[in-house]
Amino acid sequence: MYFPYFIAYMTAGFIISILVFLWALKTGQFKDQQRARFLPLYGDVESEPARTSRLNRIGAYVLFGIVCSGLLASAVFVLFVLIKSSAMNG
Amino acid sequence: MEIDTGMEQEINKAAIAFSLTSALWFALATSMGMVAAGYLIAPDFMANIGWLQFGRIRPIHVNLVLFGFVTPGLLAAAFYYVPKLGRTQLFSQKLGVYNAILWNITIAIGVVTLSAGYTQGREYAELIWPVDMLIVINFALVIVNLVMTVRSRKEPILYVSIWYALAAVVLTATTYCLGNVIWKPSSGALVGIQDAILLWFYGHNIFGLLLTPLSLGVAYYVIPKVTRNPLYSHSLSLVGFWGLLVVYTHIGTHHLLQVPVPTWLKVISIVDSVAMVIPVMVFLINIWYTVKGKVGEIHADVAGKFVFAGTIFYFFVNIQGSMMALPQVQRVTHFNNWVVGHAHLGVLAFAGMTALGGMYYVLPKISGKPLYSHFLADLQYWLVLIGSGGFTVVLTIVGLIQGNAWLNGETVYRVLPAIQIYYVLRVAIGFLILSGAYIGLYNIVRTIFFNPGAKA
């Protein structure tokens, strides 16, 4: 018999989630969201912004290249699978 | 706003202890990974050394990466940002340090028992019952420290990073108990198909409810700090948080589409795997809009670029994950190296890089000393970035060769010569990550203990 554990876990999880959500509502966690955006910045500002260089920009381009090649590879792969599966079904 | 020098007055010993833990086990975890990769080129590599057999080294590598490297690295950042965002102090530095010591003892026992052949034989849940219990105790101590810190906060609103950090440790503590079937110490398993369902519910949630929320918590903190921009939308971040909790918990069964699991459960896992696009894109849109116009600044800051690269890989691992849950796609991608590539993309490239970024961000603040070497940190970034990207490409190619061959009815052994060269490439690329891990360990140890540039 395994399902009593599953049911207990799901019930506990559901009840706790609802309680936390209600607590959040009651304590105003969903209010004043504009101020919440700034919370990481309160209290300190770093001494100097880091200086950008040509190498930093190259780093950003490398990441952009990874994004493009990854997207391209994903698109080619989905196309490959669809063609393959339609050929097998047909 | 007050101006400071970027250094905190209080030395955060708990965060330091967890940073050292992460750096140490990262080096050992990648070493184990290299040994395992060696076996795939030469199966009799170290064949006479029992405790270094592939079947023992592989779970050691996986458990070390999950619980030795990534989780402590992300927790190190959490021990810094949770009190900072609550405008309070960490509840107990002493508890945090003891927690880190116990954490290391637990991991060490895990390594020794696995290498001695004591295993429960379930993927991601190999550790035996006493080690399971120690892990649960460790998470319980983290929960106590973070929850008590949050209770004593002066800031009434919980920033989204705190939501993520607390959810990660609370959910993992409970999911770990369930997934490791701790009420059955001798086997740590149920019987039959329900054990597979339970195992993958747990296995996927180690990524989805531990590494992902902790990583997102770090990104939501570090990115605004580095760019000096406020978060694009805090409301959107909360939508993403609750969305992640609702959707991610149901997707584990997509590992079991080829087995006799109830169809309704498979359908739920597929639908929710695709629906993961919603919380993921909510996070990415939010973070990338926060970065907007500051990409150069992000890449000028070593912590920022680690975390930003992590978000790029998060995009890929989730797009890939949603795609891989589709049965037609899975006919090609399942049970081969595609999945291994996917796992490295998620755990190393996304969560691992985010953990490294989080640690590099907090290290000067928690130790009160500047980073020992920005050059070494930069070098580690490129080694891990190229290593992660290269790993993903190589393993994906191997996966496609294997998946396509098997789909066409080819036998396993006839495919092996075709993939040999990729296994050699995998080891070569692995050396980059291995070097990065040891460079990181050196840099972090020098920053904390032997730092000539230390502030008086």
Coordinates of C-alpha atoms in Angstrom, one line a residue:
Chain A
M1 CA 0.0 0.0 0.0
Y2 CA 1.7 3.1 -1.1
F3 CA -1.0 5.6 -1.9
P4 CA -1.8 6.7 1.7
Y5 CA 1.7 8.4 1.7
F6 CA 1.0 10.1 -1.6
I7 CA -2.4 11.3 -0.4
A8 CA -1.0 12.5 2.9
Y9 CA 1.8 14.4 1.1
M10 CA -0.6 16.0 -1.5
T11 CA -3.0 17.0 1.2
A12 CA -0.4 18.4 3.4
G13 CA 1.2 20.2 0.5
F14 CA -2.1 21.7 -0.6
I15 CA -3.1 22.8 2.8
I16 CA 0.3 24.4 3.6
S17 CA 0.3 26.2 0.2
I18 CA -3.1 27.6 0.8
L19 CA -2.1 28.7 4.3
V20 CA 1.0 30.4 3.1
F21 CA -0.9 32.1 0.3
L22 CA -3.5 33.4 2.7
W23 CA -0.7 34.5 5.1
A24 CA 0.9 36.4 2.2
L25 CA -2.5 38.0 1.3
K26 CA -3.1 39.0 4.9
T27 CA 0.3 40.5 5.5
G28 CA 0.3 42.5 2.3
Q29 CA 2.9 40.6 0.4
F30 CA 1.2 41.4 -2.9
K31 CA 0.8 45.1 -2.1
D32 CA 3.3 47.8 -2.7
Q33 CA 4.9 45.9 -5.5
Q34 CA 6.5 49.0 -7.0
R35 CA 8.6 49.4 -3.8
A36 CA 9.4 45.7 -3.8
R37 CA 11.2 46.1 -7.1
F38 CA 13.9 48.3 -5.4
L39 CA 14.5 46.0 -2.4
P40 CA 17.8 44.6 -3.6
L41 CA 19.1 48.1 -4.1
Y42 CA 18.2 49.5 -0.7
G43 CA 21.0 49.9 1.9
D44 CA 23.9 50.0 -0.4
V45 CA 25.1 51.1 -3.8
E46 CA 28.3 49.5 -5.1
S47 CA 31.3 51.8 -5.0
E48 CA 31.9 52.1 -8.8
P49 CA 30.1 50.5 -11.7
A50 CA 32.3 47.9 -13.3
R51 CA 34.0 49.3 -16.4
T52 CA 33.1 47.7 -19.7
S53 CA 35.7 46.8 -22.2
R54 CA 36.0 45.3 -25.7
L55 CA 36.5 41.9 -24.2
N56 CA 33.3 42.2 -22.2
R57 CA 31.4 43.1 -25.3
I58 CA 32.9 40.0 -27.1
G59 CA 31.7 37.9 -24.1
A60 CA 28.2 39.2 -24.7
Y61 CA 28.4 38.4 -28.4
V62 CA 29.6 34.9 -27.6
L63 CA 26.6 34.3 -25.5
F64 CA 24.3 35.8 -28.2
G65 CA 26.0 33.4 -30.6
I66 CA 25.2 30.5 -28.3
V67 CA 21.6 31.6 -28.1
C68 CA 21.3 31.8 -31.9
S69 CA 23.0 28.5 -32.6
G70 CA 21.0 26.7 -29.8
L71 CA 17.7 28.0 -31.2
L72 CA 18.7 27.0 -34.7
A73 CA 19.8 23.5 -33.6
S74 CA 16.5 23.1 -31.7
A75 CA 14.4 24.1 -34.8
V76 CA 16.4 21.8 -37.0
F77 CA 15.9 18.9 -34.5
V78 CA 12.2 19.4 -34.2
L79 CA 11.9 19.5 -38.0
F80 CA 14.0 16.3 -38.2
V81 CA 11.8 14.4 -35.7
L82 CA 8.6 15.5 -37.4
I83 CA 9.8 14.5 -40.9
K84 CA 11.2 11.2 -39.5
S85 CA 8.0 10.4 -37.6
S86 CA 5.7 11.3 -40.6
A87 CA 7.9 9.1 -42.8
M88 CA 7.6 6.2 -40.4
N89 CA 3.8 6.6 -40.0
G90 CA 3.3 7.1 -43.7
Chain B
M1 CA 20.1 55.5 -0.2
E2 CA 23.4 55.3 1.7
I3 CA 26.7 54.8 -0.1
D4 CA 29.0 52.1 1.1
T5 CA 32.2 50.5 -0.2
G6 CA 30.7 47.3 -1.3
M7 CA 32.0 45.5 1.8
E8 CA 29.8 44.4 4.7
Q9 CA 30.9 45.0 8.2
E10 CA 29.8 41.6 9.6
I11 CA 31.8 38.6 8.5
N12 CA 29.2 36.0 7.4
K13 CA 30.9 32.8 8.6
A14 CA 27.9 30.6 7.6
A15 CA 28.1 31.8 4.0
I16 CA 31.9 31.4 3.9
A17 CA 31.6 27.8 5.2
F18 CA 29.1 27.0 2.5
S19 CA 31.2 28.7 -0.2
L20 CA 34.2 26.6 0.8
T21 CA 32.1 23.5 0.8
S22 CA 30.8 24.1 -2.7
A23 CA 34.3 24.9 -4.1
L24 CA 35.9 21.9 -2.6
W25 CA 33.2 19.4 -3.7
F26 CA 33.0 21.0 -7.2
A27 CA 36.7 20.0 -7.7
L28 CA 36.2 16.5 -6.4
A29 CA 32.9 16.0 -8.3
T30 CA 34.5 16.9 -11.6
S31 CA 37.4 14.7 -10.8
M32 CA 35.0 11.8 -10.4
G33 CA 33.2 12.8 -13.6
M34 CA 36.6 12.6 -15.4
V35 CA 37.2 9.1 -14.1
A36 CA 33.7 8.1 -15.2
A37 CA 34.2 9.6 -18.7
G38 CA 37.5 7.7 -18.9
Y39 CA 35.6 4.4 -18.6
L40 CA 33.5 5.3 -21.6
I41 CA 36.6 5.4 -23.8
A42 CA 38.4 2.5 -22.2
P43 CA 36.0 0.2 -20.3
D44 CA 38.9 -1.5 -18.5
F45 CA 40.3 1.8 -17.3
M46 CA 41.0 1.2 -13.6
A47 CA 39.1 -2.1 -13.8
N48 CA 40.9 -3.7 -10.9
I49 CA 40.1 -1.0 -8.4
G50 CA 36.8 -1.9 -6.9
W51 CA 35.9 1.4 -5.3
L52 CA 36.6 3.2 -8.6
Q53 CA 34.3 1.0 -10.7
F54 CA 32.0 3.0 -13.1
G55 CA 28.9 1.8 -11.3
R56 CA 30.2 3.4 -8.1
I57 CA 31.9 6.5 -9.5
R58 CA 28.9 7.6 -11.5
P59 CA 26.5 8.0 -8.5
I60 CA 29.3 9.6 -6.5
H61 CA 29.8 12.1 -9.3
V62 CA 26.1 12.9 -9.5
N63 CA 25.5 13.2 -5.8
L64 CA 28.6 15.3 -5.3
V65 CA 27.5 17.7 -8.0
L66 CA 23.9 18.0 -6.6
F67 CA 24.6 18.0 -2.9
G68 CA 28.3 18.9 -2.7
F69 CA 28.8 21.6 -5.3
V70 CA 25.6 23.3 -6.6
T71 CA 23.3 23.2 -3.5
P72 CA 25.9 24.6 -1.0
G73 CA 27.0 27.2 -3.5
L74 CA 23.5 28.5 -3.9
L75 CA 22.9 28.3 -0.2
A76 CA 26.0 30.3 0.5
A77 CA 24.4 33.2 -1.5
A78 CA 21.1 32.6 0.3
F79 CA 22.7 32.9 3.7
Y80 CA 23.8 36.4 2.5
Y81 CA 20.8 37.7 0.6
V82 CA 18.0 36.5 2.9
P83 CA 19.2 38.7 5.9
K84 CA 20.2 41.5 3.6
L85 CA 16.7 41.7 2.0
G86 CA 15.1 41.4 5.3
R87 CA 17.3 44.2 6.7
T88 CA 18.4 42.0 9.6
Q89 CA 21.1 39.7 10.6
L90 CA 21.3 35.9 10.0
F91 CA 19.6 34.2 12.9
S92 CA 22.7 32.2 13.9
Q93 CA 26.1 32.3 12.3
K94 CA 27.1 29.5 14.7
L95 CA 24.2 27.3 13.6
G96 CA 25.2 28.0 9.9
V97 CA 28.8 27.0 10.5
Y98 CA 27.8 23.8 12.3
N99 CA 25.3 23.1 9.6
A100 CA 28.1 23.4 7.0
I101 CA 30.4 21.1 9.0
L102 CA 27.6 18.5 9.3
W103 CA 26.9 19.0 5.6
N104 CA 30.5 18.1 4.7
I105 CA 30.4 15.1 7.0
T106 CA 27.2 13.9 5.4
I107 CA 28.7 14.3 1.9
A108 CA 31.9 12.5 2.9
I109 CA 29.9 9.6 4.4
G110 CA 27.9 9.5 1.2
V111 CA 31.1 9.2 -0.9
V112 CA 32.6 6.5 1.3
T113 CA 29.5 4.4 1.4
L114 CA 28.8 4.6 -2.3
S115 CA 32.5 3.8 -3.1
A116 CA 32.2 0.8 -0.7
G117 CA 29.3 -0.4 -2.7
Y118 CA 26.5 0.5 -0.3
T119 CA 23.7 1.9 -2.5
Q120 CA 19.9 1.8 -2.8
G121 CA 20.3 1.6 -6.6
R122 CA 17.7 4.2 -7.5
E123 CA 18.9 7.1 -9.7
Y124 CA 19.5 10.3 -7.7
A125 CA 18.4 8.3 -4.6
E126 CA 21.4 6.0 -4.3
L127 CA 22.4 7.1 -0.8
I128 CA 21.7 4.7 2.0
W129 CA 19.2 5.4 4.7
P130 CA 21.6 6.9 7.4
V131 CA 22.9 9.4 4.8
D132 CA 19.4 10.2 3.7
M133 CA 18.5 11.0 7.3
L134 CA 21.6 13.2 7.7
I135 CA 20.6 15.1 4.5
V136 CA 17.1 15.7 5.9
I137 CA 18.6 17.0 9.2
N138 CA 20.9 19.3 7.2
F139 CA 17.9 20.8 5.3
A140 CA 16.0 21.1 8.6
L141 CA 18.9 23.1 10.1
V142 CA 18.9 25.4 7.0
I143 CA 15.2 25.9 7.3
V144 CA 15.5 26.8 11.0
N145 CA 18.2 29.4 10.3
L146 CA 16.4 31.0 7.3
V147 CA 12.9 30.9 8.7
M148 CA 14.1 32.5 12.0
T149 CA 16.0 35.1 10.0
V150 CA 12.9 35.9 8.1
R151 CA 10.9 36.1 11.3
S152 CA 13.2 38.8 12.7
R153 CA 13.2 40.9 9.5
K154 CA 12.6 44.6 9.5
E155 CA 11.4 44.8 5.9
P156 CA 7.7 43.7 5.8
I157 CA 7.7 42.6 2.2
L158 CA 9.4 39.4 1.3
Y159 CA 11.4 39.9 -1.9
V160 CA 11.0 37.1 -4.4
S161 CA 14.4 35.7 -3.7
I162 CA 13.4 34.9 -0.1
W163 CA 10.2 33.2 -1.4
Y164 CA 12.4 31.0 -3.7
A165 CA 15.0 30.2 -1.0
L166 CA 12.5 29.2 1.6
A167 CA 10.4 27.2 -0.8
A168 CA 13.4 25.3 -2.1
V169 CA 14.6 24.1 1.3
V170 CA 11.2 23.4 2.8
L171 CA 10.0 21.5 -0.3
T172 CA 13.2 19.6 -0.7
A173 CA 13.2 18.5 2.9
T174 CA 9.8 16.9 2.5
T175 CA 10.2 15.7 -1.1
Y176 CA 13.5 14.0 -0.1
C177 CA 11.8 12.0 2.6
L178 CA 9.1 10.9 0.2
G179 CA 11.3 10.1 -2.7
N180 CA 13.8 8.2 -0.7
V181 CA 11.0 6.2 1.0
I182 CA 12.6 6.8 4.4
W183 CA 9.9 4.8 6.2
K184 CA 11.5 1.7 4.6
P185 CA 15.2 2.0 5.7
S186 CA 16.3 -1.4 4.3
S187 CA 15.4 -0.8 0.7
G188 CA 14.5 2.8 0.4
A189 CA 12.1 1.8 -2.3
L190 CA 8.5 0.7 -2.9
V191 CA 7.7 -2.3 -5.1
G192 CA 6.7 -2.2 -8.7
I193 CA 5.7 0.7 -11.0
Q194 CA 4.7 3.0 -8.1
D195 CA 8.3 3.1 -7.1
A196 CA 9.3 4.4 -10.5
I197 CA 6.6 7.0 -10.3
L198 CA 7.7 8.1 -6.9
L199 CA 11.4 8.0 -7.8
W200 CA 10.9 10.3 -10.8
F201 CA 8.6 12.6 -8.9
Y202 CA 11.5 13.1 -6.5
G203 CA 14.3 12.9 -9.1
H204 CA 13.0 15.6 -11.3
N205 CA 12.0 17.8 -8.3
I206 CA 15.7 17.7 -7.1
F207 CA 16.2 19.9 -10.1
G208 CA 12.8 21.6 -10.1
L209 CA 12.2 22.3 -6.4
L210 CA 15.8 22.6 -5.2
L211 CA 18.3 23.8 -7.8
T212 CA 15.8 25.9 -9.9
P213 CA 14.3 28.0 -7.1
L214 CA 17.6 28.5 -5.3
S215 CA 19.2 29.6 -8.7
L216 CA 16.3 31.9 -9.5
G217 CA 16.6 33.4 -6.0
V218 CA 20.2 34.2 -6.7
A219 CA 19.5 35.6 -10.2
Y220 CA 16.7 37.8 -8.9
Y221 CA 19.2 39.3 -6.3
V222 CA 22.4 39.5 -8.2
I223 CA 21.1 40.8 -11.5
P224 CA 19.5 44.0 -10.1
K225 CA 22.6 44.6 -7.9
V226 CA 25.1 44.3 -10.7
T227 CA 23.1 46.3 -13.2
R228 CA 22.0 48.8 -10.5
N229 CA 18.5 48.6 -12.0
P230 CA 15.4 47.8 -10.0
L231 CA 13.7 44.5 -10.9
Y232 CA 11.5 44.9 -14.0
S233 CA 8.4 43.7 -12.2
H234 CA 8.1 42.2 -8.7
S235 CA 4.5 41.2 -9.4
L236 CA 5.6 39.2 -12.5
S237 CA 8.2 37.5 -10.4
L238 CA 5.6 36.3 -7.9
V239 CA 3.4 35.0 -10.8
G240 CA 6.5 33.0 -11.9
F241 CA 7.1 31.7 -8.3
W242 CA 3.6 30.4 -7.8
G243 CA 3.5 29.2 -11.4
L244 CA 6.7 27.2 -10.9
L245 CA 5.3 25.5 -7.7
V246 CA 2.0 24.5 -9.4
V247 CA 3.5 23.3 -12.7
Y248 CA 6.9 21.8 -11.8
T249 CA 5.6 19.3 -9.3
H250 CA 3.8 17.3 -11.8
I251 CA 6.3 16.6 -14.6
G252 CA 8.4 13.8 -13.2
T253 CA 6.4 11.1 -15.0
H254 CA 7.7 12.3 -18.4
H255 CA 10.7 10.0 -17.6
L256 CA 8.3 7.1 -17.8
L257 CA 6.4 7.5 -21.1
Q258 CA 7.6 4.1 -22.3
V259 CA 6.4 2.2 -19.3
P260 CA 3.0 1.1 -18.1
V261 CA 2.2 4.1 -16.0
P262 CA -1.5 5.3 -16.0
T263 CA -2.2 7.3 -19.1
W264 CA -3.7 10.2 -17.2
L265 CA -0.5 10.6 -15.2
K266 CA 1.5 10.7 -18.5
V267 CA -0.8 13.2 -20.0
I268 CA -0.5 15.5 -16.9
S269 CA 3.3 15.2 -17.0
I270 CA 3.5 16.1 -20.7
V271 CA 1.0 18.9 -20.5
D272 CA 2.8 20.4 -17.5
S273 CA 6.2 19.9 -19.0
V274 CA 5.1 22.1 -22.0
A275 CA 3.4 24.5 -19.6
M276 CA 6.8 25.0 -17.9
V277 CA 7.4 27.5 -20.7
I278 CA 5.1 29.9 -18.8
P279 CA 7.0 30.3 -15.4
V280 CA 10.3 30.0 -17.3
M281 CA 9.5 32.8 -19.7
V282 CA 8.0 34.9 -16.9
F283 CA 11.4 34.7 -15.1
L284 CA 13.5 35.3 -18.2
I285 CA 11.4 38.2 -19.5
N286 CA 11.6 39.8 -16.0
I287 CA 15.4 39.3 -15.7
W288 CA 16.3 40.2 -19.3
Y289 CA 14.2 43.4 -19.1
T290 CA 16.0 44.2 -15.9
V291 CA 19.3 43.8 -17.8
K292 CA 18.1 45.8 -20.8
G293 CA 20.7 48.3 -21.8
K294 CA 23.3 47.0 -19.3
V295 CA 24.6 43.9 -21.1
G296 CA 28.1 45.4 -21.2
E297 CA 28.0 46.1 -17.4
I298 CA 26.9 42.6 -16.7
H299 CA 29.8 41.2 -18.6
A300 CA 32.2 43.5 -16.9
D301 CA 31.3 41.9 -13.5
V302 CA 32.4 38.4 -13.1
A303 CA 29.5 37.4 -10.8
G304 CA 27.0 39.1 -13.1
K305 CA 28.2 37.3 -16.2
F306 CA 28.2 33.9 -14.5
V307 CA 24.6 34.5 -13.4
F308 CA 23.5 36.0 -16.8
A309 CA 25.0 33.0 -18.6
G310 CA 23.1 30.8 -16.3
T311 CA 19.8 32.5 -17.4
I312 CA 20.7 31.8 -21.0
F313 CA 21.3 28.1 -20.3
Y314 CA 18.0 28.1 -18.2
F315 CA 16.2 29.2 -21.4
F316 CA 17.7 26.3 -23.3
V317 CA 17.3 23.6 -20.7
N318 CA 13.7 24.4 -20.4
I319 CA 12.9 24.7 -24.0
Q320 CA 14.7 21.4 -24.5
G321 CA 12.9 19.9 -21.5
S322 CA 9.4 20.9 -22.8
M323 CA 10.3 19.5 -26.2
M324 CA 11.7 16.2 -24.8
A325 CA 8.5 15.5 -22.9
L326 CA 6.6 15.1 -26.3
P327 CA 6.3 11.4 -27.0
Q328 CA 7.3 11.7 -30.6
V329 CA 10.5 13.6 -29.8
Q330 CA 11.2 11.2 -26.9
R331 CA 11.3 8.3 -29.3
V332 CA 14.6 9.7 -30.5
T333 CA 16.0 11.4 -27.4
H334 CA 15.2 9.0 -24.5
F335 CA 17.6 6.4 -23.0
N336 CA 20.7 7.9 -24.7
N337 CA 23.3 10.6 -24.3
W338 CA 20.8 13.4 -25.3
V339 CA 19.5 13.2 -21.7
V340 CA 23.0 13.3 -20.3
G341 CA 23.6 16.4 -22.3
H342 CA 20.3 17.9 -21.0
A343 CA 21.2 17.1 -17.4
H344 CA 24.6 18.8 -17.8
L345 CA 22.9 21.8 -19.4
G346 CA 20.6 22.1 -16.4
V347 CA 22.8 21.2 -13.5
L348 CA 26.2 22.5 -14.6
A349 CA 25.5 25.2 -17.1
F350 CA 22.4 26.7 -15.5
A351 CA 22.4 26.0 -11.8
G352 CA 26.2 25.5 -11.5
M353 CA 27.1 28.7 -13.2
T354 CA 24.5 30.6 -11.2
A355 CA 25.9 29.1 -8.0
L356 CA 29.4 30.2 -9.0
G357 CA 28.1 33.7 -9.8
G358 CA 26.3 33.9 -6.5
M359 CA 29.4 32.9 -4.6
Y360 CA 31.6 35.4 -6.5
Y361 CA 29.1 38.1 -5.8
V362 CA 28.9 37.5 -2.1
L363 CA 32.5 36.4 -1.4
P364 CA 33.9 40.0 -1.0
K365 CA 30.9 40.9 1.1
I366 CA 30.9 37.9 3.5
S367 CA 34.6 37.8 4.0
G368 CA 35.3 41.6 4.0
K369 CA 38.1 41.0 1.5
P370 CA 38.3 41.7 -2.2
L371 CA 38.3 38.7 -4.6
Y372 CA 41.8 37.3 -4.7
S373 CA 42.0 37.3 -8.5
H374 CA 39.5 38.6 -11.0
F375 CA 41.6 37.1 -13.8
L376 CA 41.3 33.6 -12.3
A377 CA 37.5 34.1 -11.9
D378 CA 37.3 35.3 -15.5
L379 CA 39.3 32.3 -16.6
Q380 CA 37.1 30.0 -14.7
Y381 CA 34.0 31.6 -16.4
W382 CA 35.4 30.9 -19.9
L383 CA 36.5 27.4 -19.0
V384 CA 33.1 26.5 -17.5
L385 CA 31.2 28.3 -20.3
I386 CA 33.1 26.6 -23.1
G387 CA 33.1 23.3 -21.2
S388 CA 29.3 23.4 -20.6
G389 CA 28.5 24.5 -24.2
G390 CA 30.9 21.9 -25.6
F391 CA 29.5 19.2 -23.4
T392 CA 26.0 19.9 -24.5
V393 CA 26.9 19.9 -28.2
V394 CA 28.9 16.7 -28.0
L395 CA 26.5 14.8 -25.9
T396 CA 23.5 16.0 -28.0
I397 CA 25.2 14.7 -31.2
V398 CA 26.0 11.4 -29.5
G399 CA 22.3 11.2 -28.4
L400 CA 21.0 11.8 -31.9
I401 CA 23.3 9.2 -33.4
Q402 CA 22.2 6.6 -30.8
G403 CA 18.5 7.6 -30.9
N404 CA 18.4 7.6 -34.7
A405 CA 20.2 4.3 -34.9
W406 CA 18.0 2.5 -32.4
L407 CA 14.9 3.9 -34.0
N408 CA 16.0 2.2 -37.2
G409 CA 16.5 -1.1 -35.4
E410 CA 20.3 -0.9 -35.2
T411 CA 21.9 -3.0 -32.4
V412 CA 23.8 -1.2 -29.6
Y413 CA 27.3 -2.6 -30.3
R414 CA 27.2 -1.5 -34.0
V415 CA 26.7 2.1 -32.9
L416 CA 29.6 2.1 -30.5
P417 CA 32.4 2.8 -33.1
A418 CA 30.4 5.8 -34.4
I419 CA 30.3 7.4 -31.0
Q420 CA 33.8 6.6 -29.8
I421 CA 35.3 9.9 -31.1
Y422 CA 32.6 11.9 -29.2
Y423 CA 33.5 10.2 -26.0
V424 CA 37.1 11.2 -26.5
L425 CA 36.0 14.8 -27.2
R426 CA 33.9 14.6 -24.0
V427 CA 36.9 13.9 -21.9
A428 CA 38.9 16.6 -23.6
I429 CA 36.1 19.1 -22.9
G430 CA 35.8 17.7 -19.4
F431 CA 39.4 18.9 -18.7
L432 CA 38.2 22.5 -19.2
I433 CA 35.6 22.1 -16.5
L434 CA 38.0 20.2 -14.2
S435 CA 40.6 23.0 -14.6
G436 CA 37.9 25.6 -14.0
A437 CA 36.8 23.8 -10.8
Y438 CA 40.4 23.7 -9.3
I439 CA 41.0 27.3 -10.4
G440 CA 37.8 28.3 -8.6
L441 CA 38.8 26.3 -5.5
Y442 CA 42.2 28.0 -5.4
N443 CA 40.7 31.5 -6.0
I444 CA 38.1 31.1 -3.2
V445 CA 40.5 29.6 -0.7
R446 CA 43.0 32.4 -1.4
T447 CA 40.2 35.0 -1.1
I448 CA 39.2 33.8 2.3
F449 CA 42.5 32.7 3.9
F450 CA 45.6 34.0 2.2
N451 CA 44.6 37.3 0.7
P452 CA 47.3 39.9 0.3
G453 CA 44.8 42.5 -0.7
A454 CA 42.8 42.0 2.4
K455 CA 41.2 45.0 4.1
A456 CA 42.6 45.6 7.6

